[in-house]
Tab-separated table of C-alpha atoms in Angstrom:
chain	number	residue	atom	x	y	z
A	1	UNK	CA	0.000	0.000	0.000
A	2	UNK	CA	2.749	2.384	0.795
A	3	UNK	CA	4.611	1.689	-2.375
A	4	UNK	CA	1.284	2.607	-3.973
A	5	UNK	CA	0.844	5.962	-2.393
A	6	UNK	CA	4.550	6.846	-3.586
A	7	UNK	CA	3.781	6.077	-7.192
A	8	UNK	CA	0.906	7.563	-7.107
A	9	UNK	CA	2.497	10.621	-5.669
A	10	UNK	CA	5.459	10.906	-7.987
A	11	UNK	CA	2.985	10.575	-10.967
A	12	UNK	CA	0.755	13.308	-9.572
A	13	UNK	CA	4.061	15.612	-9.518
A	14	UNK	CA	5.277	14.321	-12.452
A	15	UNK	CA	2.075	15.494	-14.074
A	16	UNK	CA	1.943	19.005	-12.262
A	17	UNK	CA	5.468	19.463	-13.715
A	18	UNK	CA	4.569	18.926	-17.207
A	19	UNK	CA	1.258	21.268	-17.143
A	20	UNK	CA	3.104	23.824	-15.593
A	21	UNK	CA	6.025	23.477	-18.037
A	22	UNK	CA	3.141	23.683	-20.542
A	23	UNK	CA	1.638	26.958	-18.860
A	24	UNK	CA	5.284	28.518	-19.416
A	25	UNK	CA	5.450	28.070	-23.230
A	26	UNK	CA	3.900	31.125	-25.384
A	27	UNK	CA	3.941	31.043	-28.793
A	28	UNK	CA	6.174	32.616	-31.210
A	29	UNK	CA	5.573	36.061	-32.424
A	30	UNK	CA	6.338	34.239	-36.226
A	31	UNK	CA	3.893	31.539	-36.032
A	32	UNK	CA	1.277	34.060	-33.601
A	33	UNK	CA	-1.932	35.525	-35.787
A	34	UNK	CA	-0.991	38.842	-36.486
A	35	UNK	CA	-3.127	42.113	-35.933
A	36	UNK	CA	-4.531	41.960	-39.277
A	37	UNK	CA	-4.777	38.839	-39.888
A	38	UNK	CA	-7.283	38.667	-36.700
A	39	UNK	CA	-9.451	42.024	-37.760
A	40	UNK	CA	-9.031	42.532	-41.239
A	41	UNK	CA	-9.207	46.274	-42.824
A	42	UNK	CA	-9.925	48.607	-39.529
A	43	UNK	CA	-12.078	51.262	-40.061
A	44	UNK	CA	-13.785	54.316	-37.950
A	45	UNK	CA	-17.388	54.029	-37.092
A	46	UNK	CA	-18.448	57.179	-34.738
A	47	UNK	CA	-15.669	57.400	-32.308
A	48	UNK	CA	-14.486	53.593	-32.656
A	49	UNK	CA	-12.493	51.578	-34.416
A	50	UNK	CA	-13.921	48.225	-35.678
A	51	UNK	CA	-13.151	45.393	-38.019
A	52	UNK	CA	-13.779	44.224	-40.927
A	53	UNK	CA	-16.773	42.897	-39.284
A	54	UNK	CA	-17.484	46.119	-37.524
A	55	UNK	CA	-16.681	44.570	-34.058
A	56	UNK	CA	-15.234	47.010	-31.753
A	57	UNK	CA	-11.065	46.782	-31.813
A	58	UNK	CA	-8.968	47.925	-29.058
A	59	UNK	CA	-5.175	48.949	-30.132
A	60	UNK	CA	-2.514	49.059	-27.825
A	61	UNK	CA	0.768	50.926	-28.454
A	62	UNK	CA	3.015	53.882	-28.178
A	63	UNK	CA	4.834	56.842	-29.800
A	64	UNK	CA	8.349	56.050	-31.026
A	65	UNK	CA	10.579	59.106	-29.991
A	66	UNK	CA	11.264	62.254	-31.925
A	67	UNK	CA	13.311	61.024	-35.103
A	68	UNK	CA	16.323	63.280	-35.277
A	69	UNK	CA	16.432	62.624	-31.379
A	70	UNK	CA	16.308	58.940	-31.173
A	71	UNK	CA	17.140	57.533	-33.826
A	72	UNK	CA	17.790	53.899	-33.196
A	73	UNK	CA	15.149	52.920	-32.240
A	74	UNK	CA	13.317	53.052	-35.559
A	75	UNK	CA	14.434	49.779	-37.175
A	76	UNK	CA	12.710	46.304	-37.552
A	77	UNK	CA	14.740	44.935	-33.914
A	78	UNK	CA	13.075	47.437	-32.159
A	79	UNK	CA	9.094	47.547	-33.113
A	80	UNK	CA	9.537	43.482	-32.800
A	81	UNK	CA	10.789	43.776	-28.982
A	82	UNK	CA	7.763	46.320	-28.438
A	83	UNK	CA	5.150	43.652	-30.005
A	84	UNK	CA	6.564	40.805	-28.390
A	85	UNK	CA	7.516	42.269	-24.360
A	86	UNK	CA	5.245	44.972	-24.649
A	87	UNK	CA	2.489	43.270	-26.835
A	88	UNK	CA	1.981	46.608	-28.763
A	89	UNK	CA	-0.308	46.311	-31.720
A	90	UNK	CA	0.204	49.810	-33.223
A	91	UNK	CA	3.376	51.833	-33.256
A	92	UNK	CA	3.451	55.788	-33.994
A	93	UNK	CA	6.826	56.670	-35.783
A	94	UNK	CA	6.870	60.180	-34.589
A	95	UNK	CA	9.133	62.044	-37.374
A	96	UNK	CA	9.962	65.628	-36.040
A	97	UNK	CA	9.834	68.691	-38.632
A	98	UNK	CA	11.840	71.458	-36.439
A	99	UNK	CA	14.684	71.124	-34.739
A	100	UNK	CA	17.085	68.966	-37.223
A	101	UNK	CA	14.186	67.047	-38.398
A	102	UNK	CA	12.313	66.768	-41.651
A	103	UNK	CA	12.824	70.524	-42.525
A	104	UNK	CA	16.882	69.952	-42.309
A	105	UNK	CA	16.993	66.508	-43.224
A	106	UNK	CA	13.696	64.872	-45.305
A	107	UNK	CA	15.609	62.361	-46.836
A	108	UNK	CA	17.171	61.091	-43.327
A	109	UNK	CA	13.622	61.714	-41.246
A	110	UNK	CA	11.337	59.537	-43.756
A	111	UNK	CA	13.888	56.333	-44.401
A	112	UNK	CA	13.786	56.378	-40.666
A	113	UNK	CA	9.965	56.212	-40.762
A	114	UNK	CA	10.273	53.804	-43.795
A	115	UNK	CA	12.527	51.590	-41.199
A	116	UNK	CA	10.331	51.292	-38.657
A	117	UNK	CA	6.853	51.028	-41.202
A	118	UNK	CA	8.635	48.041	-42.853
């Protein structure tokens, strides 16, 4: 009977290890359903953005720095860490105009957006 009870408790933790182990695993940003993929064409209805179904869509994101300022962070590396830690959905690739921006420099200020569109 005692043997029993061991077995039976090893089994129980062995199990408990492997759903937990299972808990742990997320899936890929390459093989996860991207935002469009899951909504379509988004569109404004009133003061809402909906689907291509016209269900409601929430967006979560932020505002990339001012170009000229901070520059490297507007490359391909960069939006992929926000939507994988941060689970952003929608970056804004602020490019400045003043200040050393697109007045000074257009050619610099939109590859920099074209970097971090692409």
């Amino acid at each position: 009977m005692m043997v029993l009870k061991k077995l039976f408790g090893a089994v129980l933790f062995a199990l408990a290890l492997t759903l937990l182990a299972a808990m742990m695993q997320t899936p890929s940003s390459a093989h996860a359903e991207s935002v469009v993929e899951r909504h379509g064409r988004l569109q404004v209805q009133g003061n809402r953005i909906v689907d291509a179904h016209g269900d409601p869509v929430a967006l979560h994101g932020m505002s990339l720095f001012w170009s000229q300022w901070q520059p490297q962070f507007y490359n391909r590396r960069a939006i992929q860490w926000l939507a994988d830690d941060w689970h952003v959905t929608v970056v804004r690739a602020a490019i400045a105009v003043p200040a050393g921006g697109y007045l000074r420099h257009p050619q610099a200020q939109y590859a920099r957006a074209v970097a971090a569109i692409d």
